[in-house]
Coordinates of C-alpha atoms and ligand atoms in Angstrom, one line a residue:
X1 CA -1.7 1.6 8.6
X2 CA -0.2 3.9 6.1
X3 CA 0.1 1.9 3.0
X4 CA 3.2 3.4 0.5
X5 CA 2.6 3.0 -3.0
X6 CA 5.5 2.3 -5.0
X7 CA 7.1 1.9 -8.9
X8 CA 9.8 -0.9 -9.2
X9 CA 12.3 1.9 -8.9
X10 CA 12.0 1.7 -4.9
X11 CA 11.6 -1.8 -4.7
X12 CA 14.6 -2.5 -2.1
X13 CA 12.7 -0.4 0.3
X14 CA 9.7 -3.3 -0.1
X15 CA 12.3 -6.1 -0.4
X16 CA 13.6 -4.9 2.8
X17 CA 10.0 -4.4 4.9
X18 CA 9.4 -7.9 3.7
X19 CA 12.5 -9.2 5.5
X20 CA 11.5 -7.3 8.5
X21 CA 8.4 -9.1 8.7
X22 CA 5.8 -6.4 7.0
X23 CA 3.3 -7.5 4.1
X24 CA 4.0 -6.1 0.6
X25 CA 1.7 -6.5 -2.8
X26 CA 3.8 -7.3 -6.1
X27 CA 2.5 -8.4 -9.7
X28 CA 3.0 -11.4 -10.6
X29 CA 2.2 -12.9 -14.4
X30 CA -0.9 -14.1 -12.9
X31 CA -2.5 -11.7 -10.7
X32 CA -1.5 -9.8 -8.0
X33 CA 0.2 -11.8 -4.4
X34 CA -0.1 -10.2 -1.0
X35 CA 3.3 -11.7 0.2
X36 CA 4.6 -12.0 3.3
X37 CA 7.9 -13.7 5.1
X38 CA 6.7 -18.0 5.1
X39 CA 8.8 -18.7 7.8
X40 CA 8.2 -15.3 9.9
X41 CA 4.5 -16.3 12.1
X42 CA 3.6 -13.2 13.1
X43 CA 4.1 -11.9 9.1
X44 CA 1.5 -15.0 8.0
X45 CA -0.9 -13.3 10.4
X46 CA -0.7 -10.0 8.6
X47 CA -1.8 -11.8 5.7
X48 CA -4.8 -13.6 6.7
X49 CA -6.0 -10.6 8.8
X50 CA -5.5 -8.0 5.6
X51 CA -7.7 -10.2 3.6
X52 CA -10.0 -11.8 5.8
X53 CA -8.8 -14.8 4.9
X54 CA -9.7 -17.9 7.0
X55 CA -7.1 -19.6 8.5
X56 CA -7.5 -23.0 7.0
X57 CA -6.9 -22.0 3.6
X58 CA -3.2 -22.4 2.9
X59 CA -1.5 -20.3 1.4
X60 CA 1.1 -20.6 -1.7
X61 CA 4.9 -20.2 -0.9
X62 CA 6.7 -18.1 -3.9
X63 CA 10.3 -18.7 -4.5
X64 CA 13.3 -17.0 -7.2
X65 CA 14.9 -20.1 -7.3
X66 CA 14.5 -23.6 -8.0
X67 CA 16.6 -24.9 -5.4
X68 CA 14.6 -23.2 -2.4
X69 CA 12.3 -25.9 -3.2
X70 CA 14.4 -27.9 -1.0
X71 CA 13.8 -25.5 2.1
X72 CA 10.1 -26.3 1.6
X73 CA 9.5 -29.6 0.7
X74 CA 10.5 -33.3 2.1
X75 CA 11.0 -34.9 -0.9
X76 CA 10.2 -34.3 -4.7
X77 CA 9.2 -37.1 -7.2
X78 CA 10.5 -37.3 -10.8
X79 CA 7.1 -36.3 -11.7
X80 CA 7.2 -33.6 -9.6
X81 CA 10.6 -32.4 -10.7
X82 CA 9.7 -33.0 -14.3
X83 CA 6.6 -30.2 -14.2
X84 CA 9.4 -27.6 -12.4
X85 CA 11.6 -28.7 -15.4
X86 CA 8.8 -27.8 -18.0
X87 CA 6.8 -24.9 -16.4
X88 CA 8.9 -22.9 -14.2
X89 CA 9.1 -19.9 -13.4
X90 CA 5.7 -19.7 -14.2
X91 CA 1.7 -20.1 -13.7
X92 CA 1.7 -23.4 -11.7
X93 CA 1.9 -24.4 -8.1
X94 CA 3.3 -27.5 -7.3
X95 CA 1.9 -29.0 -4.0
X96 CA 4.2 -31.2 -2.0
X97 CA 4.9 -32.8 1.3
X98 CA 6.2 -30.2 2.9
X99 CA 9.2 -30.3 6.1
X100 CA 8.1 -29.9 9.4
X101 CA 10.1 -27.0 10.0
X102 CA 7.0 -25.1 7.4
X103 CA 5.1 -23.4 9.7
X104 CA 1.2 -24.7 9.7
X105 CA 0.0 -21.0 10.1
X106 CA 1.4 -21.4 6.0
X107 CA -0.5 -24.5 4.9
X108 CA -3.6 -24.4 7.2
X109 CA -2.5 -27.5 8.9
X110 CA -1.7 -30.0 6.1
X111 CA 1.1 -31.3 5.7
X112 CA 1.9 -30.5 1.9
X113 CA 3.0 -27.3 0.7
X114 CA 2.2 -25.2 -2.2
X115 CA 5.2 -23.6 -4.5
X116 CA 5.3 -21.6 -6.9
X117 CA 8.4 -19.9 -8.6
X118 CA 6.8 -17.2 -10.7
X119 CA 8.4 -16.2 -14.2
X120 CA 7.5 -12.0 -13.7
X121 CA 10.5 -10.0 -13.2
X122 CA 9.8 -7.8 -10.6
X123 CA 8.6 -10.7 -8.6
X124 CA 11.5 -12.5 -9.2
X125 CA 13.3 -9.3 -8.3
X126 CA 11.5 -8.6 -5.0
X127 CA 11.5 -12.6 -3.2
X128 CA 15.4 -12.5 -4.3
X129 CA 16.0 -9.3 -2.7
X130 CA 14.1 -9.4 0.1
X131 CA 15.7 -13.0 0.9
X132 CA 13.0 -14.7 2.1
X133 CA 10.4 -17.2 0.7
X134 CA 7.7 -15.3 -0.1
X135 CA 4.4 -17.0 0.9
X136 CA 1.5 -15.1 -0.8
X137 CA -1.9 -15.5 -1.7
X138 CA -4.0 -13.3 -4.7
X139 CA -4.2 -9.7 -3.0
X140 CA -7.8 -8.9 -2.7
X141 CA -10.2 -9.1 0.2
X142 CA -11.4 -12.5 0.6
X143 CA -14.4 -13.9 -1.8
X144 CA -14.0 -10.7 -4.2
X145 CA -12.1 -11.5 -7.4
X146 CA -8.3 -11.6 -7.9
X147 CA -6.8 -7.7 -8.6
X148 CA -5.2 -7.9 -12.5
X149 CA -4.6 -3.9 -12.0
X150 CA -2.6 -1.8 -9.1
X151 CA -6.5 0.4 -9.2
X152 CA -8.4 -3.1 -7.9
X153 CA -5.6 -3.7 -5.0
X154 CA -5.9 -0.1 -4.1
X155 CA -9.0 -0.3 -3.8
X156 CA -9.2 -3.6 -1.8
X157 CA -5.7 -3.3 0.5
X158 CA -5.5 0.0 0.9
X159 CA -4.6 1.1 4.6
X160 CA -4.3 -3.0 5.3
X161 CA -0.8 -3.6 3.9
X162 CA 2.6 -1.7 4.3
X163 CA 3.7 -1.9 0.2
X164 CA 2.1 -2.1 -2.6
X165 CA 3.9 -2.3 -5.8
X166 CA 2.6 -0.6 -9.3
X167 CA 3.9 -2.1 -11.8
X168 CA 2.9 -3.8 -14.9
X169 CA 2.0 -7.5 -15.1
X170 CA -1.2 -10.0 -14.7
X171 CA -0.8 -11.0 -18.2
X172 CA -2.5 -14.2 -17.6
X173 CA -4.8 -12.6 -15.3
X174 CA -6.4 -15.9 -13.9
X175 CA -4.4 -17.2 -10.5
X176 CA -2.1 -19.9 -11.4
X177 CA -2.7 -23.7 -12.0
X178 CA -2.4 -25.7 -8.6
X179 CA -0.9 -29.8 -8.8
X180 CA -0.9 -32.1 -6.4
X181 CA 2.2 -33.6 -7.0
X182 CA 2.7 -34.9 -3.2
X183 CA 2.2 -38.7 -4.3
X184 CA 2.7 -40.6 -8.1
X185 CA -1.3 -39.9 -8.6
X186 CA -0.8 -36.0 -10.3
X187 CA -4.3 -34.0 -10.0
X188 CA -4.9 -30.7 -10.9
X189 CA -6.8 -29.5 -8.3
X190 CA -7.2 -25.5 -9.4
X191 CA -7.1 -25.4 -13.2
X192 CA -5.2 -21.9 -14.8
X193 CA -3.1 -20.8 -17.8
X194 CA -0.8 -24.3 -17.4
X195 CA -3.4 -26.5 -19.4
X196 CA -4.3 -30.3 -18.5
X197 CA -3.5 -30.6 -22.0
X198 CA -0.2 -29.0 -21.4
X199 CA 0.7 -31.4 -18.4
X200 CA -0.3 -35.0 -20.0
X201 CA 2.2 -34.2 -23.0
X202 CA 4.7 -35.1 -20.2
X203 CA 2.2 -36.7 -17.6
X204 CA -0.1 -38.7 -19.5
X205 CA -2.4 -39.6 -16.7
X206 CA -2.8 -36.5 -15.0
X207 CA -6.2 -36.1 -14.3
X208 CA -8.7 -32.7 -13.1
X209 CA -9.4 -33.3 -9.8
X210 CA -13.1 -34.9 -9.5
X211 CA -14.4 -32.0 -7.4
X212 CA -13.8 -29.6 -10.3
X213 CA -15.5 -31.9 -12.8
X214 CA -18.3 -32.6 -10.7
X215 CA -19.8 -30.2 -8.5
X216 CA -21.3 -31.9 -5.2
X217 CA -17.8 -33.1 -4.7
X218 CA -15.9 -31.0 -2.3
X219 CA -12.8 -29.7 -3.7
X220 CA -9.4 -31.0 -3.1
X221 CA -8.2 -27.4 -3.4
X222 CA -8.9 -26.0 0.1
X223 CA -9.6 -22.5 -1.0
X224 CA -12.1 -23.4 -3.8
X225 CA -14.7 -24.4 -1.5
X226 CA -15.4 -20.5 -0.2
X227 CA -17.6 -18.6 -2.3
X228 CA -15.1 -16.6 -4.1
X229 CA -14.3 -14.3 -7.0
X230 CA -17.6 -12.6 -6.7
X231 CA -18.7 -8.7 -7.7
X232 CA -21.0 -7.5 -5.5
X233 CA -23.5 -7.5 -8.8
X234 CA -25.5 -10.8 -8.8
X235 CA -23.8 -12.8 -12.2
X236 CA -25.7 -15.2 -14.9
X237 CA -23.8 -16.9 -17.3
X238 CA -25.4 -17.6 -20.4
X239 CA -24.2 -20.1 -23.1
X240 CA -25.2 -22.0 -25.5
X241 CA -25.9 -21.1 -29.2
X242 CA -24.4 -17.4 -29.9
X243 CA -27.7 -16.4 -31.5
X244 CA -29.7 -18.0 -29.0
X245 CA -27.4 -16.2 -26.5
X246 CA -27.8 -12.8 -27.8
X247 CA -31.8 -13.3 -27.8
X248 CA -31.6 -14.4 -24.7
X249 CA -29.8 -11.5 -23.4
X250 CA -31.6 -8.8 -25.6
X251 CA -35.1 -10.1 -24.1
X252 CA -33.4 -9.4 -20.4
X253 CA -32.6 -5.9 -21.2
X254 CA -36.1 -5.0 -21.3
X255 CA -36.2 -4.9 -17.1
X256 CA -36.0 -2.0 -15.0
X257 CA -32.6 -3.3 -13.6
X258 CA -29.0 -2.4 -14.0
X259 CA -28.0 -4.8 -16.3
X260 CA -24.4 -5.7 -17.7
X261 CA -23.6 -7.3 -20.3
X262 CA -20.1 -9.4 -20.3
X263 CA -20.2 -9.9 -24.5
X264 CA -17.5 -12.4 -25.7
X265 CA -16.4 -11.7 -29.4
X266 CA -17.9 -8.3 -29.7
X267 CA -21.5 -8.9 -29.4
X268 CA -23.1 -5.6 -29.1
X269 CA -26.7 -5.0 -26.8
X270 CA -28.0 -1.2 -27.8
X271 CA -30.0 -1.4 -24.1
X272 CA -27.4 -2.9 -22.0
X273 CA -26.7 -0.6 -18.8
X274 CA -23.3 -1.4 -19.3
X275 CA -21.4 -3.9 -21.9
X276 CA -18.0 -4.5 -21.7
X277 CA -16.1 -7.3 -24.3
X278 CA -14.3 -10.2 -22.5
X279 CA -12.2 -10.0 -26.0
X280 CA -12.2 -13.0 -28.8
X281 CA -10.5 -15.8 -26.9
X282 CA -10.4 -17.6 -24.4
X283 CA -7.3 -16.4 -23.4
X284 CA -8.7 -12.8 -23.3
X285 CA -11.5 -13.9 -21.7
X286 CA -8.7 -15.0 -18.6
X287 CA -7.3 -11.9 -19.3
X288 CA -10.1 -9.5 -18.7
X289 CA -12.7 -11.4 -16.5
X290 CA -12.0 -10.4 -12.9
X291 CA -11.2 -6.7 -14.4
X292 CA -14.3 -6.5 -15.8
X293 CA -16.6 -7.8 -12.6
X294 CA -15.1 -5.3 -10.9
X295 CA -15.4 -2.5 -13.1
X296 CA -19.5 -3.5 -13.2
X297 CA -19.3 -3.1 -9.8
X298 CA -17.7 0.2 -10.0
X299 CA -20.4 1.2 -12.3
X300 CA -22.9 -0.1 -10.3
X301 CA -24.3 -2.7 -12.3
X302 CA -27.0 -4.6 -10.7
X303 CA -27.1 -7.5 -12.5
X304 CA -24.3 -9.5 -14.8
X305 CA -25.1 -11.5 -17.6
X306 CA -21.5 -12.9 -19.1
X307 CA -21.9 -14.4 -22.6
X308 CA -20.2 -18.0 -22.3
X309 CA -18.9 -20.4 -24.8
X310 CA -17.6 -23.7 -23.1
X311 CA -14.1 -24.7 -24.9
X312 CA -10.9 -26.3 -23.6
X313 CA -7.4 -25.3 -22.7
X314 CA -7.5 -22.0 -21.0
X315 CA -11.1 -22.3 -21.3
X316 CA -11.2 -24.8 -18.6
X317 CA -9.6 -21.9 -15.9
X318 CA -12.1 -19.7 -17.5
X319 CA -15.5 -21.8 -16.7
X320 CA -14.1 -22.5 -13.3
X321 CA -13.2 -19.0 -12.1
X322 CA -16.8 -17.5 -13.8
X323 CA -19.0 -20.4 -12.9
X324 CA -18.0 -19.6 -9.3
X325 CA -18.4 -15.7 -9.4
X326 CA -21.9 -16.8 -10.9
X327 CA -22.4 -19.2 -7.7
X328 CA -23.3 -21.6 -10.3
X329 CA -26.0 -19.5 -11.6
X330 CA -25.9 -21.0 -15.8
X331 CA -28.6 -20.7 -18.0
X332 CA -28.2 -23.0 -21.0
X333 CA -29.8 -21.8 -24.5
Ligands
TXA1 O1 -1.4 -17.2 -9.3 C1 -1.5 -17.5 -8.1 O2 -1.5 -18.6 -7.6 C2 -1.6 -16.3 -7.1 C3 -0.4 -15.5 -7.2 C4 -0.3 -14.4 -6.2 O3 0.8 -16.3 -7.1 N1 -1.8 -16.8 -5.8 C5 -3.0 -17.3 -5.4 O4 -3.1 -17.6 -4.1 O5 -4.0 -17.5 -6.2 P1 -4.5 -17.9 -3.3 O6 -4.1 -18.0 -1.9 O7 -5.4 -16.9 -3.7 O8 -4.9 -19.3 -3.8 C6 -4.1 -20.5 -3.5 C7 -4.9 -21.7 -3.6 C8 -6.0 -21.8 -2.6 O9 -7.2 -22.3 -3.3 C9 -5.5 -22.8 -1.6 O10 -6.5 -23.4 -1.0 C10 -4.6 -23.7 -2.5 O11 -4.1 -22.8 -3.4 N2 -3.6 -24.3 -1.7 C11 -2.5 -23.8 -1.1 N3 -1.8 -24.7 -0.4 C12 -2.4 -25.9 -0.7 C13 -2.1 -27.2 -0.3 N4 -1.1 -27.5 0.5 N5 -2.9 -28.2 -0.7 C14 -4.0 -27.9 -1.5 N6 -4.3 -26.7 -1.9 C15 -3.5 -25.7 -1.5
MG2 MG1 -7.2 -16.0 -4.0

């Protein structure tokens, strides 16, 4: 497949491949969506087979308006249209019982439905023009990490799609916050940017979804049980006391091996193969993690260790999406 690579300025051409049933990668504030025509089955197809997706893992339906909820979903609760109210367009994904008329090619065979009506502009621009509901999951080959950058979708899609759209966005960088909102009991089941402490201000007994709190539990969330997010480099996170950290680390360096070093606030290793800063926060940290395993990769780092301080909010998504890239490799010091 020749794959054309596109700025915003030629987006009607995309808009318009979408419509006729072809696969297109856009930016959203997230990361990026490999989206395809929800209601068009051979289209859904395109999508699973350009990742390598398996079939069971639903996929999210992307909307540029509020009211195509209805084409999607049976019914919505107050609850449910109460989180629209608050935190859309933007990084959540509201699951609901979805109409028959959904095809199960979309959700894996369940009968809820994810949506999400993302607040990026060129998103926006490209579901409203191509006039369709846009169903798209993150646009990399399964189990490697979410692409933040046009480079990473390249380098995953390229040849497998028909569009790919450069453009900036993937502020956020971490894939949006999934919420069971199909029944009164509201459970995050994929934590992101939209906090838990963002959704009990309105929703005071929301609750994290026990699979993410505990790890034997299988996950609600049908595509966090895959081993995901992973650079080919093996990953260790360490965390702990920063000083205890940094020795920690600094004694490591010492191996033969290619060894990375993912420093959070700045730390600096004078032996590392390769260091680069997840930033202060942990809202750079979202921002820069799934950039960064990939660009160890690229470097050809053999071995990840990513500094790690456990804190709440944003830090939550943050824990989730490195604990798994780490296949729950931790080392507490
Ligand atoms: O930020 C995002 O959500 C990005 C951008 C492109 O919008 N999309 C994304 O899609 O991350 P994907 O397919 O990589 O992840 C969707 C997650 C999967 O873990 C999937 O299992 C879950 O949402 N999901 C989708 N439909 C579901 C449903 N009906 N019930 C439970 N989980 C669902
Ligand atoms: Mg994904």
């Amino acid at each position: 497949m020749n794959t054309k690579v596109i700025d915003i300025l030629n987006i009607d051409s995309a808009a318009k491949c979408l419509k006729d049933g072809g696969t297109v990668v856009f930016p959203t504030e997230t990361v990026y969506g490999l989206g395809a025509d929800a209601f068009n089955i051979d289209a859904i197809d395109k999508i699973y087979k350009a990742k390598g997706r398996p079939s069971d893992n639903p996929l999210i339906v992307h909307i540029s308006d509020r009211g195509d909820v209805n084409k999607l979903a049976l019914y919505v609760s107050e609850k449910a249209e109460l989180l629209m109210d608050k935190f859309w367009p933007g990084p959540l994904t509201v699951i609901l019982k979805k109409k028959p008329e959904v095809p199960s090619k979309v959700t894996g065979g369940l009968d809820t439905v994810a949506v999400r009506f993302p607040s990026n502009k060129t998103a926006v621009e490209l579901i409203k023009k191509s006039g369709v509901l846009v169903a798209a999951p993150s646009a990399n080959l399964s189990g490697s990490p979410s692409p933040t950058k046009c480079e990473d979708v390249i380098s995953d899609l390229n040849g497998r799609v028909d569009y790919i759209i450069d453009d900036t966005g993937c502020e956020i960088g971490l894939e949006s916050t999934v919420v069971d909102a199909s029944t009164e009991d509201i459970v995050i089941l994929r934590p992101g940017a939209i906090t838990l402490e963002m959704i009990k201000e309105y929703i005071p007994d929301v609750r994290l979804d026990s699979g993410l709190i505990d790890e034997n539990e299988v996950p609600k969330c049908p595509g966090l049980k895959y081993k995901h997010y992973s650079p080919k480099a093996k990953v260790v996170v360490v965390q702990g006391n920063s000083n205890n950290i940094k020795k920690y680390i600094a004694d490591k360096l010492t191996d033969d091996n290619k060894i990375g070093v993912l420093t959070y606030k700045g730390t600096s290793y004078n032996d590392a193969f390769i260091t680069i800063d997840a930033g202060d926060t942990m809202t750079d940290y979202a921002h820069n993690l799934f950039s960064a395993l990939r660009s160890f990769d690229r470097f050809g780092a053999q071995i990840i260790y990513a500094e790690f301080s456990v804190e709440e909010g944003i830090g939550v998504a943050v824990r989730n999406r490195l604990y798994k890239a780490a296949n729950h490799n931790i080392v507490e010091v």
